[in-house]
mmCIF file of C-alpha atoms and ligand atoms in Angstrom:
data_model
loop_
_atom_site.group_PDB
_atom_site.id
_atom_site.type_symbol
_atom_site.label_atom_id
_atom_site.label_comp_id
_atom_site.label_asym_id
_atom_site.label_seq_id
_atom_site.Cartn_x
_atom_site.Cartn_y
_atom_site.Cartn_z
ATOM 1 C CA MET A 1 36.262 37.286 46.228
ATOM 2 C CA ASP A 2 33.485 36.319 48.574
ATOM 3 C CA ASP A 3 31.308 38.963 46.977
ATOM 4 C CA LEU A 4 31.996 37.529 43.512
ATOM 5 C CA LYS A 5 31.229 34.055 44.734
ATOM 6 C CA SER A 6 27.911 34.859 46.338
ATOM 7 C CA LYS A 7 26.895 37.107 43.427
ATOM 8 C CA TYR A 8 27.485 34.446 40.762
ATOM 9 C CA LEU A 9 26.246 31.474 42.742
ATOM 10 C CA SER A 10 22.962 33.203 43.351
ATOM 11 C CA GLN A 11 22.692 34.273 39.697
ATOM 12 C CA ILE A 12 23.309 30.682 38.675
ATOM 13 C CA ALA A 13 20.733 29.392 41.099
ATOM 14 C CA ASN A 14 18.142 31.757 39.655
ATOM 15 C CA ALA A 15 18.985 31.268 35.952
ATOM 16 C CA ALA A 16 15.827 30.493 34.016
ATOM 17 C CA ASP A 17 17.323 28.665 31.043
ATOM 18 C CA GLU A 18 20.517 27.623 29.285
ATOM 19 C CA ASN A 19 20.897 30.979 27.554
ATOM 20 C CA ALA A 20 20.849 32.878 30.819
ATOM 21 C CA LEU A 21 23.354 30.399 32.205
ATOM 22 C CA GLU A 22 25.693 30.982 29.274
ATOM 23 C CA THR A 23 25.540 34.747 29.780
ATOM 24 C CA ILE A 24 26.474 34.281 33.428
ATOM 25 C CA ARG A 25 29.293 31.919 32.472
ATOM 26 C CA VAL A 26 30.815 34.460 30.074
ATOM 27 C CA ALA A 27 30.526 37.298 32.609
ATOM 28 C CA ALA A 28 32.040 35.233 35.410
ATOM 29 C CA VAL A 29 34.634 32.807 34.048
ATOM 30 C CA GLY A 30 34.808 33.725 30.342
ATOM 31 C CA LYS A 31 38.079 35.012 28.860
ATOM 32 C CA LYS A 32 37.152 38.571 29.754
ATOM 33 C CA GLY A 33 35.007 37.666 32.751
ATOM 34 C CA GLU A 34 35.412 39.027 36.213
ATOM 35 C CA VAL A 35 37.431 36.097 37.506
ATOM 36 C CA ALA A 36 39.850 36.351 34.584
ATOM 37 C CA LEU A 37 40.312 40.041 35.258
ATOM 38 C CA LYS A 38 41.098 39.254 38.856
ATOM 39 C CA MET A 39 43.632 36.658 37.731
ATOM 40 C CA ARG A 40 45.373 39.285 35.675
ATOM 41 C CA GLU A 41 45.947 41.264 38.850
ATOM 42 C CA LEU A 42 48.032 38.388 40.238
ATOM 43 C CA GLY A 43 51.075 39.706 38.379
ATOM 44 C CA LYS A 44 51.065 42.911 40.389
ATOM 45 C CA MET A 45 50.986 41.086 43.692
ATOM 46 C CA THR A 46 53.847 40.165 45.986
ATOM 47 C CA PRO A 47 54.790 36.481 45.852
ATOM 48 C CA GLU A 48 53.155 35.909 49.244
ATOM 49 C CA GLN A 49 49.904 37.549 48.200
ATOM 50 C CA ARG A 50 49.968 35.655 44.962
ATOM 51 C CA GLN A 51 50.409 32.324 46.697
ATOM 52 C CA GLU A 52 47.241 32.907 48.583
ATOM 53 C CA ALA A 53 45.159 34.609 45.908
ATOM 54 C CA GLY A 54 46.121 32.268 43.023
ATOM 55 C CA PRO A 55 44.694 29.035 44.394
ATOM 56 C CA ALA A 56 41.727 30.880 45.841
ATOM 57 C CA LEU A 57 40.859 32.335 42.404
ATOM 58 C CA ASN A 58 41.244 28.930 40.791
ATOM 59 C CA ALA A 59 39.004 27.390 43.393
ATOM 60 C CA LEU A 60 36.437 30.122 42.754
ATOM 61 C CA LYS A 61 36.602 29.489 39.021
ATOM 62 C CA ASN A 62 36.105 25.765 39.551
ATOM 63 C CA GLU A 63 33.264 26.296 41.938
ATOM 64 C CA ILE A 64 31.430 28.587 39.520
ATOM 65 C CA ASN A 65 32.008 26.158 36.640
ATOM 66 C CA SER A 66 30.666 23.182 38.517
ATOM 67 C CA ALA A 67 27.677 25.192 39.763
ATOM 68 C CA ILE A 68 26.923 26.006 36.114
ATOM 69 C CA MET A 69 27.229 22.342 35.082
ATOM 70 C CA ALA A 70 24.963 21.224 37.895
ATOM 71 C CA LYS A 71 22.389 23.870 37.066
ATOM 72 C CA LYS A 72 22.534 22.917 33.366
ATOM 73 C CA ALA A 73 21.830 19.287 34.181
ATOM 74 C CA GLY A 74 18.987 20.389 36.423
ATOM 75 C CA LEU A 75 17.466 22.536 33.678
ATOM 76 C CA ALA A 76 17.687 19.646 31.172
ATOM 77 C CA ASP A 77 15.986 17.295 33.622
ATOM 78 C CA ALA A 78 13.253 19.820 34.217
ATOM 79 C CA ALA A 79 12.779 20.294 30.462
ATOM 80 C CA LEU A 80 12.517 16.532 29.944
ATOM 81 C CA ASP A 81 10.066 16.213 32.814
ATOM 82 C CA GLU A 82 7.973 18.952 31.258
ATOM 83 C CA ARG A 83 7.974 17.176 27.874
ATOM 84 C CA LEU A 84 7.082 13.883 29.481
ATOM 85 C CA ARG A 85 4.241 15.597 31.295
ATOM 86 C CA THR A 86 2.795 17.210 28.148
ATOM 87 C CA GLU A 87 3.709 14.877 25.267
ATOM 88 C CA TRP A 88 2.263 11.613 26.484
ATOM 89 C CA LEU A 89 0.067 9.248 24.565
ATOM 90 C CA ASP A 90 -2.145 6.590 26.061
ATOM 91 C CA VAL A 91 -1.613 3.709 23.635
ATOM 92 C CA THR A 92 -4.208 1.641 25.438
ATOM 93 C CA LEU A 93 -7.040 3.972 24.377
ATOM 94 C CA PRO A 94 -9.437 2.519 21.767
ATOM 95 C CA THR A 95 -8.906 3.791 18.212
ATOM 96 C CA ARG A 96 -11.057 6.684 17.143
ATOM 97 C CA ALA A 97 -13.948 5.770 14.897
ATOM 98 C CA ARG A 98 -13.876 9.088 13.045
ATOM 99 C CA ARG A 99 -14.553 8.456 9.373
ATOM 100 C CA THR A 100 -11.809 10.692 8.059
ATOM 101 C CA GLY A 101 -9.781 8.253 5.957
ATOM 102 C CA THR A 102 -11.608 5.317 4.409
ATOM 103 C CA LEU A 103 -10.633 2.416 2.212
ATOM 104 C CA HIS A 104 -11.747 2.614 -1.401
ATOM 105 C CA PRO A 105 -14.181 -0.194 -2.324
ATOM 106 C CA VAL A 106 -11.609 -1.557 -4.800
ATOM 107 C CA SER A 107 -8.995 -1.799 -2.039
ATOM 108 C CA GLN A 108 -11.577 -3.363 0.242
ATOM 109 C CA ALA A 109 -12.615 -5.930 -2.401
ATOM 110 C CA GLN A 110 -8.950 -6.648 -3.070
ATOM 111 C CA GLU A 111 -8.256 -7.288 0.626
ATOM 112 C CA GLU A 112 -11.290 -9.538 0.798
ATOM 113 C CA LEU A 113 -10.472 -11.650 -2.233
ATOM 114 C CA THR A 114 -6.839 -11.954 -1.172
ATOM 115 C CA ALA A 115 -8.003 -13.332 2.180
ATOM 116 C CA ILE A 116 -10.265 -15.857 0.429
ATOM 117 C CA PHE A 117 -7.666 -17.075 -2.045
ATOM 118 C CA ALA A 118 -5.023 -17.229 0.690
ATOM 119 C CA GLU A 119 -7.310 -19.665 2.488
ATOM 120 C CA LEU A 120 -7.422 -21.728 -0.721
ATOM 121 C CA GLY A 121 -3.621 -21.843 -0.860
ATOM 122 C CA PHE A 122 -2.930 -19.081 -3.398
ATOM 123 C CA SER A 123 -0.122 -16.617 -2.754
ATOM 124 C CA VAL A 124 0.019 -13.091 -4.175
ATOM 125 C CA ALA A 125 2.257 -12.343 -7.171
ATOM 126 C CA GLU A 126 2.893 -8.998 -8.838
ATOM 127 C CA GLY A 127 3.928 -7.708 -12.235
ATOM 128 C CA PRO A 128 4.494 -4.337 -13.909
ATOM 129 C CA ARG A 129 1.617 -2.260 -15.268
ATOM 130 C CA ILE A 130 3.760 -1.256 -18.230
ATOM 131 C CA ASP A 131 4.864 -4.471 -19.894
ATOM 132 C CA THR A 132 6.273 -5.594 -23.214
ATOM 133 C CA ASP A 133 3.886 -6.711 -25.901
ATOM 134 C CA TRP A 134 5.580 -10.113 -25.636
ATOM 135 C CA TYR A 135 4.359 -10.666 -22.052
ATOM 136 C CA ASN A 136 1.002 -9.047 -22.692
ATOM 137 C CA PHE A 137 0.280 -10.829 -25.999
ATOM 138 C CA ASP A 138 2.782 -13.166 -27.715
ATOM 139 C CA ALA A 139 3.587 -15.310 -24.675
ATOM 140 C CA LEU A 140 -0.155 -15.681 -24.138
ATOM 141 C CA ASN A 141 -0.601 -17.148 -27.611
ATOM 142 C CA ILE A 142 -1.828 -13.882 -29.113
ATOM 143 C CA PRO A 143 0.411 -13.384 -32.173
ATOM 144 C CA GLY A 144 0.838 -10.037 -33.919
ATOM 145 C CA HIS A 145 -2.006 -10.372 -36.386
ATOM 146 C CA HIS A 146 -4.470 -11.789 -33.836
ATOM 147 C CA PRO A 147 -7.777 -9.862 -33.595
ATOM 148 C CA ALA A 148 -7.587 -10.003 -29.783
ATOM 149 C CA ARG A 149 -4.964 -7.253 -29.902
ATOM 150 C CA ALA A 150 -7.441 -4.915 -31.528
ATOM 151 C CA GLU A 151 -10.339 -6.142 -29.399
ATOM 152 C CA MET A 152 -8.538 -5.161 -26.241
ATOM 153 C CA ASP A 153 -8.236 -1.492 -27.255
ATOM 154 C CA THR A 154 -4.627 -1.445 -26.201
ATOM 155 C CA PHE A 155 -2.741 1.666 -25.106
ATOM 156 C CA TYR A 156 0.714 1.536 -26.677
ATOM 157 C CA MET A 157 3.617 3.437 -25.145
ATOM 158 C CA HIS A 158 5.142 6.092 -27.361
ATOM 159 C CA ARG A 159 8.358 4.998 -29.118
ATOM 160 C CA ALA A 160 10.891 7.408 -30.490
ATOM 161 C CA GLU A 161 12.157 6.868 -34.025
ATOM 162 C CA GLY A 162 14.996 4.337 -33.938
ATOM 163 C CA ASP A 163 14.160 3.054 -30.438
ATOM 164 C CA ASP A 164 15.026 -0.627 -30.652
ATOM 165 C CA ARG A 165 13.625 -1.691 -27.301
ATOM 166 C CA PRO A 166 10.637 -4.034 -27.575
ATOM 167 C CA PRO A 167 7.271 -2.253 -27.831
ATOM 168 C CA HIS A 168 5.648 -1.615 -24.452
ATOM 169 C CA VAL A 169 1.943 -1.436 -23.641
ATOM 170 C CA LEU A 170 -0.161 -0.553 -20.619
ATOM 171 C CA ARG A 171 -1.076 -4.112 -19.745
ATOM 172 C CA THR A 172 -4.591 -4.896 -20.957
ATOM 173 C CA HIS A 173 -5.061 -7.688 -18.415
ATOM 174 C CA THR A 174 -3.221 -9.304 -15.511
ATOM 175 C CA SER A 175 -2.492 -12.437 -17.590
ATOM 176 C CA PRO A 176 1.147 -11.423 -18.343
ATOM 177 C CA VAL A 177 1.790 -12.118 -14.659
ATOM 178 C CA GLN A 178 1.006 -15.777 -15.419
ATOM 179 C CA ILE A 179 4.126 -15.896 -17.593
ATOM 180 C CA ARG A 180 6.268 -13.893 -15.178
ATOM 181 C CA SER A 181 5.245 -16.104 -12.259
ATOM 182 C CA MET A 182 5.954 -19.323 -14.184
ATOM 183 C CA GLU A 183 9.378 -17.971 -15.130
ATOM 184 C CA LYS A 184 10.126 -16.952 -11.565
ATOM 185 C CA MET A 185 8.642 -19.831 -9.593
ATOM 186 C CA GLY A 186 8.222 -22.816 -11.903
ATOM 187 C CA ALA A 187 5.646 -25.509 -11.207
ATOM 188 C CA PRO A 188 3.683 -26.569 -9.235
ATOM 189 C CA LEU A 189 2.266 -23.101 -8.787
ATOM 190 C CA ARG A 190 -0.737 -21.455 -7.165
ATOM 191 C CA ILE A 191 -0.865 -17.663 -7.376
ATOM 192 C CA ILE A 192 -3.239 -14.752 -7.681
ATOM 193 C CA CYS A 193 -2.230 -11.390 -9.034
ATOM 194 C CA PRO A 194 -4.481 -8.412 -8.282
ATOM 195 C CA GLY A 195 -3.738 -5.128 -10.008
ATOM 196 C CA GLY A 196 -4.631 -2.325 -12.383
ATOM 197 C CA VAL A 197 -5.100 -2.873 -16.124
ATOM 198 C CA TYR A 198 -5.887 -0.524 -19.019
ATOM 199 C CA ARG A 199 -8.135 -0.468 -22.074
ATOM 200 C CA ALA A 200 -9.541 2.408 -24.118
ATOM 201 C CA ASP A 201 -13.177 1.998 -23.065
ATOM 202 C CA TYR A 202 -15.636 4.196 -21.175
ATOM 203 C CA ASP A 203 -19.248 3.601 -20.128
ATOM 204 C CA GLN A 204 -21.273 2.596 -17.049
ATOM 205 C CA THR A 205 -19.339 -0.656 -16.603
ATOM 206 C CA HIS A 206 -16.033 0.255 -18.318
ATOM 207 C CA THR A 207 -13.263 2.693 -17.394
ATOM 208 C CA PRO A 208 -9.890 3.064 -19.161
ATOM 209 C CA MET A 209 -8.169 1.867 -15.970
ATOM 210 C CA PHE A 210 -9.730 -0.924 -13.979
ATOM 211 C CA HIS A 211 -8.672 -3.841 -11.792
ATOM 212 C CA GLN A 212 -8.405 -7.547 -12.302
ATOM 213 C CA VAL A 213 -7.233 -10.441 -10.231
ATOM 214 C CA GLU A 214 -5.493 -13.147 -12.180
ATOM 215 C CA GLY A 215 -5.451 -16.684 -10.834
ATOM 216 C CA LEU A 216 -3.177 -19.512 -11.933
ATOM 217 C CA ALA A 217 -2.924 -23.064 -10.621
ATOM 218 C CA LEU A 218 -0.494 -25.501 -12.225
ATOM 219 C CA ASP A 219 0.115 -29.072 -11.170
ATOM 220 C CA THR A 220 0.168 -32.578 -12.586
ATOM 221 C CA ASP A 221 -3.484 -33.437 -12.009
ATOM 222 C CA ILE A 222 -5.639 -30.341 -12.429
ATOM 223 C CA SER A 223 -8.884 -30.391 -14.358
ATOM 224 C CA MET A 224 -11.746 -28.088 -15.320
ATOM 225 C CA ALA A 225 -13.620 -29.466 -12.287
ATOM 226 C CA ASN A 226 -11.016 -27.892 -9.995
ATOM 227 C CA LEU A 227 -11.496 -24.583 -11.784
ATOM 228 C CA LYS A 228 -15.267 -24.654 -11.426
ATOM 229 C CA TRP A 229 -15.080 -25.615 -7.750
ATOM 230 C CA THR A 230 -12.523 -22.917 -6.974
ATOM 231 C CA LEU A 231 -14.564 -20.190 -8.691
ATOM 232 C CA GLU A 232 -17.804 -21.255 -6.996
ATOM 233 C CA GLU A 233 -16.153 -21.385 -3.574
ATOM 234 C CA PHE A 234 -14.658 -17.987 -4.182
ATOM 235 C CA VAL A 235 -17.888 -16.343 -5.331
ATOM 236 C CA LYS A 236 -19.867 -17.785 -2.401
ATOM 237 C CA ALA A 237 -17.261 -16.623 0.107
ATOM 238 C CA PHE A 238 -16.884 -13.204 -1.484
ATOM 239 C CA PHE A 239 -20.578 -12.313 -1.662
ATOM 240 C CA GLU A 240 -21.274 -13.805 1.772
ATOM 241 C CA VAL A 241 -24.669 -15.053 0.557
ATOM 242 C CA ASP A 242 -25.921 -18.417 -0.680
ATOM 243 C CA ASN A 243 -28.211 -17.189 -3.430
ATOM 244 C CA VAL A 244 -25.662 -16.016 -5.966
ATOM 245 C CA GLU A 245 -26.541 -17.521 -9.320
ATOM 246 C CA LEU A 246 -23.656 -18.139 -11.664
ATOM 247 C CA ARG A 247 -23.768 -18.794 -15.384
ATOM 248 C CA PHE A 248 -20.817 -20.564 -17.001
ATOM 249 C CA ARG A 249 -20.682 -19.778 -20.717
ATOM 250 C CA ALA A 250 -18.408 -21.521 -23.182
ATOM 251 C CA SER A 251 -16.068 -18.868 -24.546
ATOM 252 C CA HIS A 252 -12.786 -18.346 -26.284
ATOM 253 C CA PHE A 253 -9.464 -16.938 -25.140
ATOM 254 C CA PRO A 254 -6.232 -17.564 -27.054
ATOM 255 C CA PHE A 255 -4.483 -18.480 -23.793
ATOM 256 C CA THR A 256 -6.979 -21.062 -22.486
ATOM 257 C CA GLU A 257 -8.546 -24.147 -23.996
ATOM 258 C CA PRO A 258 -11.319 -24.863 -23.200
ATOM 259 C CA SER A 259 -12.474 -21.472 -21.945
ATOM 260 C CA ALA A 260 -15.458 -20.273 -19.956
ATOM 261 C CA GLU A 261 -16.823 -16.917 -18.987
ATOM 262 C CA VAL A 262 -18.844 -16.506 -15.823
ATOM 263 C CA ASP A 263 -21.766 -14.138 -15.295
ATOM 264 C CA ILE A 264 -23.668 -13.317 -12.111
ATOM 265 C CA ARG A 265 -27.416 -12.789 -12.005
ATOM 266 C CA CYS A 266 -28.269 -9.217 -11.083
ATOM 267 C CA SER A 267 -30.759 -6.399 -11.606
ATOM 268 C CA TRP A 268 -30.402 -2.652 -12.249
ATOM 269 C CA LYS A 269 -33.607 -1.149 -10.943
ATOM 270 C CA ASP A 270 -34.168 2.574 -10.256
ATOM 271 C CA GLY A 271 -30.481 3.320 -10.181
ATOM 272 C CA THR A 272 -29.646 0.489 -7.800
ATOM 273 C CA LEU A 273 -27.684 -2.590 -8.656
ATOM 274 C CA LYS A 274 -28.721 -5.802 -6.924
ATOM 275 C CA ILE A 275 -27.049 -9.158 -6.963
ATOM 276 C CA GLY A 276 -28.841 -12.525 -6.973
ATOM 277 C CA GLU A 277 -32.138 -11.336 -8.490
ATOM 278 C CA GLY A 278 -33.548 -9.923 -11.712
ATOM 279 C CA ASP A 279 -33.143 -10.764 -15.383
ATOM 280 C CA ASP A 280 -29.733 -9.260 -16.044
ATOM 281 C CA TRP A 281 -26.347 -10.905 -16.032
ATOM 282 C CA MET A 282 -23.057 -9.179 -15.366
ATOM 283 C CA GLU A 283 -19.905 -10.765 -16.690
ATOM 284 C CA ILE A 284 -17.321 -10.926 -13.925
ATOM 285 C CA LEU A 285 -14.598 -13.242 -15.153
ATOM 286 C CA GLY A 286 -12.900 -15.174 -17.909
ATOM 287 C CA SER A 287 -11.279 -18.522 -17.265
ATOM 288 C CA GLY A 288 -10.148 -21.830 -18.701
ATOM 289 C CA MET A 289 -7.491 -24.514 -18.854
ATOM 290 C CA VAL A 290 -4.135 -22.926 -19.599
ATOM 291 C CA HIS A 291 -3.089 -23.448 -23.238
ATOM 292 C CA PRO A 292 0.000 -25.715 -23.570
ATOM 293 C CA LYS A 293 1.745 -23.011 -25.612
ATOM 294 C CA VAL A 294 1.341 -20.596 -22.687
ATOM 295 C CA ILE A 295 2.789 -23.097 -20.226
ATOM 296 C CA ALA A 296 5.738 -23.622 -22.585
ATOM 297 C CA ALA A 297 6.199 -19.842 -22.948
ATOM 298 C CA GLY A 298 6.508 -19.725 -19.148
ATOM 299 C CA GLY A 299 9.372 -22.231 -19.381
ATOM 300 C CA ILE A 300 7.411 -25.195 -18.023
ATOM 301 C CA ASP A 301 6.882 -28.582 -19.719
ATOM 302 C CA PRO A 302 3.223 -28.745 -20.796
ATOM 303 C CA ASP A 303 3.447 -32.539 -21.106
ATOM 304 C CA VAL A 304 3.997 -32.771 -17.355
ATOM 305 C CA TYR A 305 2.028 -29.831 -15.988
ATOM 306 C CA GLN A 306 -1.378 -28.457 -16.772
ATOM 307 C CA GLY A 307 -3.733 -26.162 -14.905
ATOM 308 C CA PHE A 308 -6.376 -23.499 -14.876
ATOM 309 C CA ALA A 309 -6.332 -19.720 -14.993
ATOM 310 C CA PHE A 310 -8.900 -17.028 -14.487
ATOM 311 C CA GLY A 311 -9.139 -13.255 -14.635
ATOM 312 C CA ILE A 312 -11.800 -11.602 -12.469
ATOM 313 C CA GLY A 313 -12.890 -7.957 -12.666
ATOM 314 C CA ILE A 314 -12.369 -6.603 -9.151
ATOM 315 C CA ASP A 315 -14.266 -3.350 -9.730
ATOM 316 C CA ARG A 316 -17.294 -5.269 -10.954
ATOM 317 C CA LEU A 317 -17.173 -7.503 -7.899
ATOM 318 C CA ALA A 318 -17.208 -4.372 -5.758
ATOM 319 C CA MET A 319 -20.087 -2.851 -7.778
ATOM 320 C CA LEU A 320 -22.144 -6.004 -7.299
ATOM 321 C CA LYS A 321 -21.339 -6.602 -3.652
ATOM 322 C CA TYR A 322 -21.815 -3.018 -2.497
ATOM 323 C CA GLY A 323 -24.598 -2.048 -4.934
ATOM 324 C CA ILE A 324 -22.646 0.698 -6.700
ATOM 325 C CA PRO A 325 -24.346 1.291 -10.066
ATOM 326 C CA ASP A 326 -21.724 3.265 -12.022
ATOM 327 C CA LEU A 327 -18.098 2.224 -12.373
ATOM 328 C CA ARG A 328 -16.986 5.678 -13.541
ATOM 329 C CA ALA A 329 -17.635 7.143 -10.076
ATOM 330 C CA PHE A 330 -14.985 4.780 -8.663
ATOM 331 C CA PHE A 331 -12.241 6.927 -10.114
ATOM 332 C CA ASP A 332 -13.689 10.440 -9.794
ATOM 333 C CA SER A 333 -12.057 10.924 -6.366
ATOM 334 C CA ASP A 334 -15.219 12.602 -5.095
ATOM 335 C CA LEU A 335 -14.802 12.779 -1.306
ATOM 336 C CA ARG A 336 -18.535 12.493 -0.686
ATOM 337 C CA TRP A 337 -18.634 9.275 -2.709
ATOM 338 C CA LEU A 338 -15.562 7.938 -0.923
ATOM 339 C CA ARG A 339 -17.059 8.701 2.482
ATOM 340 C CA HIS A 340 -20.293 7.019 1.494
ATOM 341 C CA TYR A 341 -18.849 3.867 -0.030
ATOM 342 C CA GLY A 342 -15.507 3.776 1.827
ATOM 343 C CA PHE A 343 -14.577 1.242 4.481
ATOM 344 C CA GLN A 344 -13.030 1.554 7.929
ATOM 345 C CA CYS A 345 -9.351 1.101 7.327
ATOM 346 C CA LEU A 346 -8.639 -0.813 10.528
ATOM 347 C CA ASP A 347 -11.036 -3.676 9.791
ATOM 348 C CA MET A 348 -8.833 -6.191 8.029
ATOM 349 C CA PRO A 349 -11.009 -8.676 6.191
ATOM 350 C CA SER A 350 -10.508 -12.321 7.025
ATOM 351 C CA LEU A 351 -12.596 -15.428 6.616
ATOM 352 C CA HIS A 352 -12.838 -16.064 10.360
ATOM 353 C CA GLY A 353 -13.206 -12.424 11.460
ATOM 354 C CA GLY A 354 -15.667 -11.472 8.709
ATOM 355 C CA LEU A 355 -14.997 -10.037 5.277
ATOM 356 C CA SER A 356 -16.976 -6.806 5.307
ATOM 357 C CA ARG A 357 -19.037 -5.054 7.928
HETATM 358 N N1 LIG B 1 -7.233 -12.090 -19.525
HETATM 359 C C1 LIG B 1 -8.640 -12.311 -19.780
HETATM 360 C C2 LIG B 1 -9.319 -10.943 -19.955
HETATM 361 O O1 LIG B 1 -8.791 -9.972 -19.524
HETATM 362 C C3 LIG B 1 -9.296 -13.061 -18.680
HETATM 363 C C4 LIG B 1 -8.775 -14.450 -18.528
HETATM 364 C C5 LIG B 1 -7.725 -14.730 -17.661
HETATM 365 C C6 LIG B 1 -9.326 -15.495 -19.245
HETATM 366 C C7 LIG B 1 -7.237 -16.014 -17.533
HETATM 367 C C8 LIG B 1 -8.874 -16.786 -19.110
HETATM 368 C C9 LIG B 1 -7.815 -17.038 -18.270
HETATM 369 O O2 LIG B 1 -10.380 -10.841 -20.519
#
């Protein structure tokens, strides 16, 4: 018995891992292990011999079992220590400035304009990119026969024969979110809604998917002067320069009255786009005082509340601010382009910390 004890205790002490330990356990105290075999011999013993050998065998079994448990715990501790030694991470290290992932200029512009409008008291609202033609058109005072439906080169969703759901479109502008926000939040209201919109159009300044940010401010004492001030403040803050020249043009939208479009002075020389100089103008937004019918469609009393709305082209803002001459490249997913025009993703734009660097 002493031989068994010293043999197994030394094997246990030298076991390299849990598997080895298990093998030892089976050989020693398993059902067919050496200790069990010895126990079977008890039956052939005299009662006196048995009285001595029985407890001794049990004690041996217990001793081997607890040696195995202790060794197991030791191995687990050692394994954990090893992991802790190799798998550590110094969270106080500065972030790596490797330019592997970068923010797309549209995302960057969106972060920047959200920061600016947040400062002006606008919160961010969202709406679906696939919407009913009621939200996209009718509620915005664009009835079925209105030429604006054709002008917008709308993508209609396919409808199966007999489908009686309302027709759906890829939203042609972010203006349907005006209605959805009025329905959800009532008045007074101050929201922006940035997001993707769709029109069948393709040239240097048009892509079939592009981005707008809608703005809507409703209250009891809002005038066109508030609209003009807000847009000028925004444009100055966004371009981070004082010499942006804006041109307000009288215009027409079914959902605003009166309406104005705003252009920015720019130049396209030798393949570069520059803001604030030259003889060209780039249209960046449509705006106006919200039509009473639109306010009513949003479930709000137009005799009490009035306000302004605007829709700004985010991609065009990005083109102008970062001098990117062709909009189509924005959506080519060319890694070289993204690396060139992309932004560090850990620099969150803010008015106090700086918008872009
Ligand atoms: N929805 C208009 C467009 O896409 C822009 C706009 C928004 C005009 C809000 C006026 C008010 O052209």
